CSV table of C-alpha atoms and ligand atoms in Angstrom, one decimal:
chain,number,residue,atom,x,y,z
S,41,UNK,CA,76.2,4.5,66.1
S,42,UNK,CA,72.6,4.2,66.9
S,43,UNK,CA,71.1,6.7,69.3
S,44,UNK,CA,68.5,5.9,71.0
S,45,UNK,CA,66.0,8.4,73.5
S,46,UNK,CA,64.4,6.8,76.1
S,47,UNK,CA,62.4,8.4,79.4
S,48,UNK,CA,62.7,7.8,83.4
S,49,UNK,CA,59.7,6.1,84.6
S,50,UNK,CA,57.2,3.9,83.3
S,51,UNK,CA,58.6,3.7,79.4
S,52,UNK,CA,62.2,2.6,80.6
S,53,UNK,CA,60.4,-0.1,83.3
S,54,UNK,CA,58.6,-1.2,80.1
S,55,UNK,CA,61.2,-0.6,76.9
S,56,UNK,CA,64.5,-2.4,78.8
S,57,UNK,CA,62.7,-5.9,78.9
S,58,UNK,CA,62.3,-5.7,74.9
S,59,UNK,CA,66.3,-4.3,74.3
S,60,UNK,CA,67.4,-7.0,76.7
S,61,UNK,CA,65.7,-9.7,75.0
S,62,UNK,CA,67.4,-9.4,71.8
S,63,UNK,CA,71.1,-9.0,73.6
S,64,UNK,CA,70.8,-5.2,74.4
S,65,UNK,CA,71.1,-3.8,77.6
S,66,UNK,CA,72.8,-0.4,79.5
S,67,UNK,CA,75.8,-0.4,81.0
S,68,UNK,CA,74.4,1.5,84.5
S,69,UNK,CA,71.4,1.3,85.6
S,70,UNK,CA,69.5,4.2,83.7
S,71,UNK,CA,66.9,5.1,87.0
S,72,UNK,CA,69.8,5.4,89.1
S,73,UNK,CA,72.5,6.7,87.2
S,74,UNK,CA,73.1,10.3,86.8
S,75,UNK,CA,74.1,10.7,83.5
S,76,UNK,CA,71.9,11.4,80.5
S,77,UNK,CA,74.0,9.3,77.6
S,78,UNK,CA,74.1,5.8,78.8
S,79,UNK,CA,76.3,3.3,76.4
S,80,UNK,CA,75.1,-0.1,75.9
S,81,UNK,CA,77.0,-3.4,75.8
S,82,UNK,CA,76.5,-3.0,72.3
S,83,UNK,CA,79.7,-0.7,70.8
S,84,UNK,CA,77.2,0.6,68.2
S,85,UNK,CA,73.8,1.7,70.5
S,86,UNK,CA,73.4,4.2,73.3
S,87,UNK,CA,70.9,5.5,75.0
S,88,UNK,CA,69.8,8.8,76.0
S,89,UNK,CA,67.6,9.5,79.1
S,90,UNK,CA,65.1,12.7,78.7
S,91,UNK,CA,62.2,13.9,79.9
S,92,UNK,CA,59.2,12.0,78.1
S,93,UNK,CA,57.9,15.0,76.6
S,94,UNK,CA,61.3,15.5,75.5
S,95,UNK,CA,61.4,12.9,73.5
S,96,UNK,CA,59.9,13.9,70.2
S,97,UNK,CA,62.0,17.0,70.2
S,98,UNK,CA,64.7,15.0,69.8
S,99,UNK,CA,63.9,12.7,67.7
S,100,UNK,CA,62.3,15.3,65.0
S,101,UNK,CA,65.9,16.9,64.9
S,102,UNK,CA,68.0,13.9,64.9
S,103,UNK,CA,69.6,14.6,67.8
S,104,UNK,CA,68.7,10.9,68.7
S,105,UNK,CA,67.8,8.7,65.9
S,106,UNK,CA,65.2,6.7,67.4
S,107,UNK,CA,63.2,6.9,70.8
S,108,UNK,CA,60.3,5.8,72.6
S,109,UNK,CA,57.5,7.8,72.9
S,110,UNK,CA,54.1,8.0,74.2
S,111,UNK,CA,51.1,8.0,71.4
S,112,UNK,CA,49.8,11.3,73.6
S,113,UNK,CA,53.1,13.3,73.7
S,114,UNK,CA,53.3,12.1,70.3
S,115,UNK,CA,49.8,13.6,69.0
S,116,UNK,CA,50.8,16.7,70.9
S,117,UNK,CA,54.1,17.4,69.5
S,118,UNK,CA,52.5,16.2,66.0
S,119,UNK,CA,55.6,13.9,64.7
S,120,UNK,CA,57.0,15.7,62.1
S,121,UNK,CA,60.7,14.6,61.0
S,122,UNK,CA,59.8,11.3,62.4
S,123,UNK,CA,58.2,7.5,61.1
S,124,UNK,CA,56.2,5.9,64.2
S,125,UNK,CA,57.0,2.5,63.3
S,126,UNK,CA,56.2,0.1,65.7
S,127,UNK,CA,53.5,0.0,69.0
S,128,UNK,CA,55.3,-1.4,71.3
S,129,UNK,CA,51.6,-2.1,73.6
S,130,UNK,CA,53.3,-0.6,76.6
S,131,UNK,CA,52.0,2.2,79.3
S,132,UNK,CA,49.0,1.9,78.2
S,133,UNK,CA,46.3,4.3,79.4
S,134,UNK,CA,43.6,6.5,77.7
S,135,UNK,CA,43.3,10.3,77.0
S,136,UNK,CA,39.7,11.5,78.0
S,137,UNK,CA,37.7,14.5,79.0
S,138,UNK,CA,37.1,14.9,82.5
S,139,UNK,CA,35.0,17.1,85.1
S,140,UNK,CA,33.6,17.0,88.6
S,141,UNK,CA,30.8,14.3,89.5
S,142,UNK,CA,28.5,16.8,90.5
S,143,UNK,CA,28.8,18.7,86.8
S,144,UNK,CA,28.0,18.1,84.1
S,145,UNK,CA,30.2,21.3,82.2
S,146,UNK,CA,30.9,19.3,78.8
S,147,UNK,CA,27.6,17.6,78.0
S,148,UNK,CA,26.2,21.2,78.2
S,149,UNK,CA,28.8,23.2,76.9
S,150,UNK,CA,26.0,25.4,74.7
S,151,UNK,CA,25.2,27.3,77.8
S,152,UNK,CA,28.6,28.0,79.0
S,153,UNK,CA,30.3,30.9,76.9
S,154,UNK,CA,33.6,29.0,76.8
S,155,UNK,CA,34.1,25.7,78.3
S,156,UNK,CA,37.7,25.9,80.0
S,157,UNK,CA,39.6,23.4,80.4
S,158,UNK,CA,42.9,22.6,81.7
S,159,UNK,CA,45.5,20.2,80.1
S,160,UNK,CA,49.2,19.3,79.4
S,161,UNK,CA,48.3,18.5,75.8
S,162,UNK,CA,46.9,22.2,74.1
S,163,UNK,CA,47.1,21.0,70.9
S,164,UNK,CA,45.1,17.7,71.4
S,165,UNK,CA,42.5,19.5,73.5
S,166,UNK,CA,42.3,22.3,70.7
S,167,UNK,CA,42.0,20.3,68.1
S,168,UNK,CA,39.3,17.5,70.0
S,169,UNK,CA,36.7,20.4,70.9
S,170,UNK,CA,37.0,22.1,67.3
S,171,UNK,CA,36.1,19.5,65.2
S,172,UNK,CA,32.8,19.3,67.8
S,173,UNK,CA,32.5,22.9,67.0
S,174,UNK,CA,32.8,23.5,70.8
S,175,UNK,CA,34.6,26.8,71.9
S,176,UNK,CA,37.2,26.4,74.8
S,177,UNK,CA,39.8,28.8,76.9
S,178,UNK,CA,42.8,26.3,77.0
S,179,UNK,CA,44.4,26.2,80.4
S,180,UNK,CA,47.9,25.0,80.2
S,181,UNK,CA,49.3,22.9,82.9
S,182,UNK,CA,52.1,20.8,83.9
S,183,UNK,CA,50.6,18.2,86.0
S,184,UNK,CA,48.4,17.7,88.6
S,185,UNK,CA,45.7,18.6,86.1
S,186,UNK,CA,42.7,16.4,88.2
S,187,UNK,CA,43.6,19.6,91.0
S,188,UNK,CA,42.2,22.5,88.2
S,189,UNK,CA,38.2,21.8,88.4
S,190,UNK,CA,38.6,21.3,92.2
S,191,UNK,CA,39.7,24.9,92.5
S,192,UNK,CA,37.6,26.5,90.0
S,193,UNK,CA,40.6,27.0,87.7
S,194,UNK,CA,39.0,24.9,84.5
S,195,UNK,CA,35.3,23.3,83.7
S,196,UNK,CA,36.9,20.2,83.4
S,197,UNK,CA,40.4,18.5,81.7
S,198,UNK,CA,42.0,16.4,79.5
S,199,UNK,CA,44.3,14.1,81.3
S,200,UNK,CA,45.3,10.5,81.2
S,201,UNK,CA,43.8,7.9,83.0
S,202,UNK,CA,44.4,4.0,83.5
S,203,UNK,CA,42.6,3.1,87.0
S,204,UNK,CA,40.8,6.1,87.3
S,205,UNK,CA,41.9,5.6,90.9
S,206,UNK,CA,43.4,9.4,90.7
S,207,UNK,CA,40.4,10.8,89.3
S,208,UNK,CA,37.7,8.6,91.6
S,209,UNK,CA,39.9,10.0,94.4
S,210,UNK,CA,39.2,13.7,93.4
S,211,UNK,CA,35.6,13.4,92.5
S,212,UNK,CA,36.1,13.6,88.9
S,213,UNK,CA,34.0,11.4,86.1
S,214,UNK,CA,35.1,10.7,82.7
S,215,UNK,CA,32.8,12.3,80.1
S,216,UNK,CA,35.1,10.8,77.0
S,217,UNK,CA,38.0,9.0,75.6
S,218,UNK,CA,39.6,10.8,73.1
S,219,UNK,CA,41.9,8.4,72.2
S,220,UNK,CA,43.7,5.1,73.3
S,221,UNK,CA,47.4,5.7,74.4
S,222,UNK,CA,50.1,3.2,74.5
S,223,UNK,CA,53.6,3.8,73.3
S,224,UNK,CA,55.4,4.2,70.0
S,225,UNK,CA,59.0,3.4,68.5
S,226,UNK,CA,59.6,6.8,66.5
S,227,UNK,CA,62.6,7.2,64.3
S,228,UNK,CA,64.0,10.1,62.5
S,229,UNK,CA,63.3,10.2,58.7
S,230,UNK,CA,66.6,11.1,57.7
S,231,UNK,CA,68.1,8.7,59.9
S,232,UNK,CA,66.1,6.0,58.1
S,233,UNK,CA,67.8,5.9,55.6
S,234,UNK,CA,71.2,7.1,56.7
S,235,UNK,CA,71.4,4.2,59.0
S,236,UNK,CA,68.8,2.0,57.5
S,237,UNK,CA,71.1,-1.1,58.0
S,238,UNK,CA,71.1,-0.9,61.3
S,239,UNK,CA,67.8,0.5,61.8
S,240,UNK,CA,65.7,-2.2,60.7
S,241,UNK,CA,67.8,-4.8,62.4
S,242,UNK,CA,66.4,-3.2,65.3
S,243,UNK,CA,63.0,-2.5,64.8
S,244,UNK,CA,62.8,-6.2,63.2
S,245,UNK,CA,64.6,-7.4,66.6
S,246,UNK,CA,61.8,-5.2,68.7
S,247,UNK,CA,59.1,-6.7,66.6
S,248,UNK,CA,60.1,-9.7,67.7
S,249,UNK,CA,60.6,-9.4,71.4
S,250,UNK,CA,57.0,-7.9,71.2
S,251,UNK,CA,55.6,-11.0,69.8
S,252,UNK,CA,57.8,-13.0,73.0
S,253,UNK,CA,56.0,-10.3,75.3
S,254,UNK,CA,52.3,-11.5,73.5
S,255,UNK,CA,50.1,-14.1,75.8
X,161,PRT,O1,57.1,13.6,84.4
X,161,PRT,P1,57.6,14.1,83.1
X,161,PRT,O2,57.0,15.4,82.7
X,161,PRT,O3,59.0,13.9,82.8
X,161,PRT,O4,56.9,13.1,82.0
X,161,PRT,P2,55.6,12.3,82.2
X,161,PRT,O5,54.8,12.6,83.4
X,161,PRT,O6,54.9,12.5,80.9
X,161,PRT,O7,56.2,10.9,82.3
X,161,PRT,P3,55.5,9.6,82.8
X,161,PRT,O8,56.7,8.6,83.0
X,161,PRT,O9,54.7,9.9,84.0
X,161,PRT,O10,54.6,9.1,81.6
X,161,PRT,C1,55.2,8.7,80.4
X,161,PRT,C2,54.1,8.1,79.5
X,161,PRT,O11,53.4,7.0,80.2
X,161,PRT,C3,52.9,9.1,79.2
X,161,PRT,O12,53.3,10.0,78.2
X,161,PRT,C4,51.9,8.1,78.7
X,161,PRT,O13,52.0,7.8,77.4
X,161,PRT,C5,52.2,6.9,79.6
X,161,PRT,N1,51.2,6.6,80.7
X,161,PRT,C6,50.5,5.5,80.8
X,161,PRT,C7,50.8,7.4,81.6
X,161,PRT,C8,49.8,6.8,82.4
X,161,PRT,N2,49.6,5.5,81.8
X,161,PRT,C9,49.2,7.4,83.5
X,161,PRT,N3,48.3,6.8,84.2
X,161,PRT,N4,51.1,8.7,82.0
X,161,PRT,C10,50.6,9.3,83.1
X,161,PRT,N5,49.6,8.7,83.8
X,161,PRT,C11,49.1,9.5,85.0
X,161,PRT,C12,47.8,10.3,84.6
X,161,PRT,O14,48.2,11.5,84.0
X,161,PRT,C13,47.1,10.5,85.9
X,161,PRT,O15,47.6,11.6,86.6
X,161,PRT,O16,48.7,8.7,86.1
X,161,PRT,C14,47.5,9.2,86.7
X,161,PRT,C15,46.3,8.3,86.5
X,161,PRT,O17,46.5,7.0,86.8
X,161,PRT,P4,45.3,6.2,87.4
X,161,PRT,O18,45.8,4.8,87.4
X,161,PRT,O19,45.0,6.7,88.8
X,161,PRT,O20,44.1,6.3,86.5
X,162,MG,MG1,55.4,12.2,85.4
């Protein structure tokens, strides 16, 4: 039995369309359904439905054996006890650096003591201003992060963005991408090879319907 984590919302619209091209499919409809283990048609695959920064967790301790994740939960969680093996090109967006119009908090951090900024991913954010040598008070947040610098709660943030309609709606101008996000297939390492039979068939079947979803 292959176990496979999967998240409400943009990654299931995107992931189903590859599984149902090779044959695979769930047997209710994931966004509607209320239950969290969802078998497929296929005796030997289910799916699990988490929360997307879930995902990784799960993975990491084999409690799934496989899952789709994004690249920026991914960074964040740092993907130990996992192989990313395939990008599967989907919900793609990109992770920058953010602050109001009217500021410009990043490009002179040297005279603010500590630049603050507010973000779901603390690790990422850490990690980003560091290697500039830049010292920052991380503000941890759920969501909603584009709300924090129109409050006075953070400088700026480090968010997603793919319109930028959300963040041209709240006055806020991108300073810098950090990094380009789209979504991976992760699989646990001892799973690999506990269930490489099946595994690969899978990723080799995903591989394909990603070159089908190419134009
Ligand atoms: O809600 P929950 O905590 O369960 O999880 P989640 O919010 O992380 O899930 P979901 O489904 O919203 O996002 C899942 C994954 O989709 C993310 O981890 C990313 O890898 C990917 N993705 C792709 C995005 C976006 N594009 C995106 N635009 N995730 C979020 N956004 C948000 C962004 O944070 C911002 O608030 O959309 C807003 C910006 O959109 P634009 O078009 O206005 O720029
Ligand atoms: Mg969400």
């Amino acid at each position: 039995m292959l176990t496979i984590a999967l998240s409400k919302g943009r990654i299931l619209d995107d992931t189903l369309p590859l599984f149902e091209r090779f044959g695979v499919f769930p047997m209710e409809n994931p966004s509607k359904s209320r239950r969290l283990i969802i078998e497929s048609n296929k005796p030997d695959i289910r799916f699990l439905i988490i929360r997307a920064s879930d995902v990784a967790t799960y993975v990491q301790f084999g409690a799934a054996d496989a899952g789709v994740v994004g690249k920026d939960l991914l960074l964040e969680h740092g993907g130990d006890g996992m192989y990313e093996t395939l990008d599967l090109n989907i919900a793609r967006c990109r992770m920058v650096v953010a602050e109001p119009e009217t500021a410009s908090a990043t490009s002179q951090a040297a005279s603010v003591a500590r630049l603050r900024i507010a973000t779901k991913y603390p690790n990422i954010t850490q990690k980003h201003f560091a290697a500039k040598g830049i010292q920052t008070e991380i503000i941890k947040l759920y969501g909603s992060m584009e709300l924090a610098p129109l409050v006075g709660l953070a400088d700026s943030i480090v968010d997603l963005v793919d319109t930028g309609n959300t963040m041209s709606a709240n006055g806020l101008k991108e300073v810098e991408t950090i990094a380009d996000i789209s979504s991976r297939f992760v699989v646990n390492r001892a799973s690999m090879k506990l269930k490489r039979q099946a595994l690969s068939i899978v990723i080799d079947r995903m591989r394909e319907s990603l070159k089908g979803s190419e134009h």
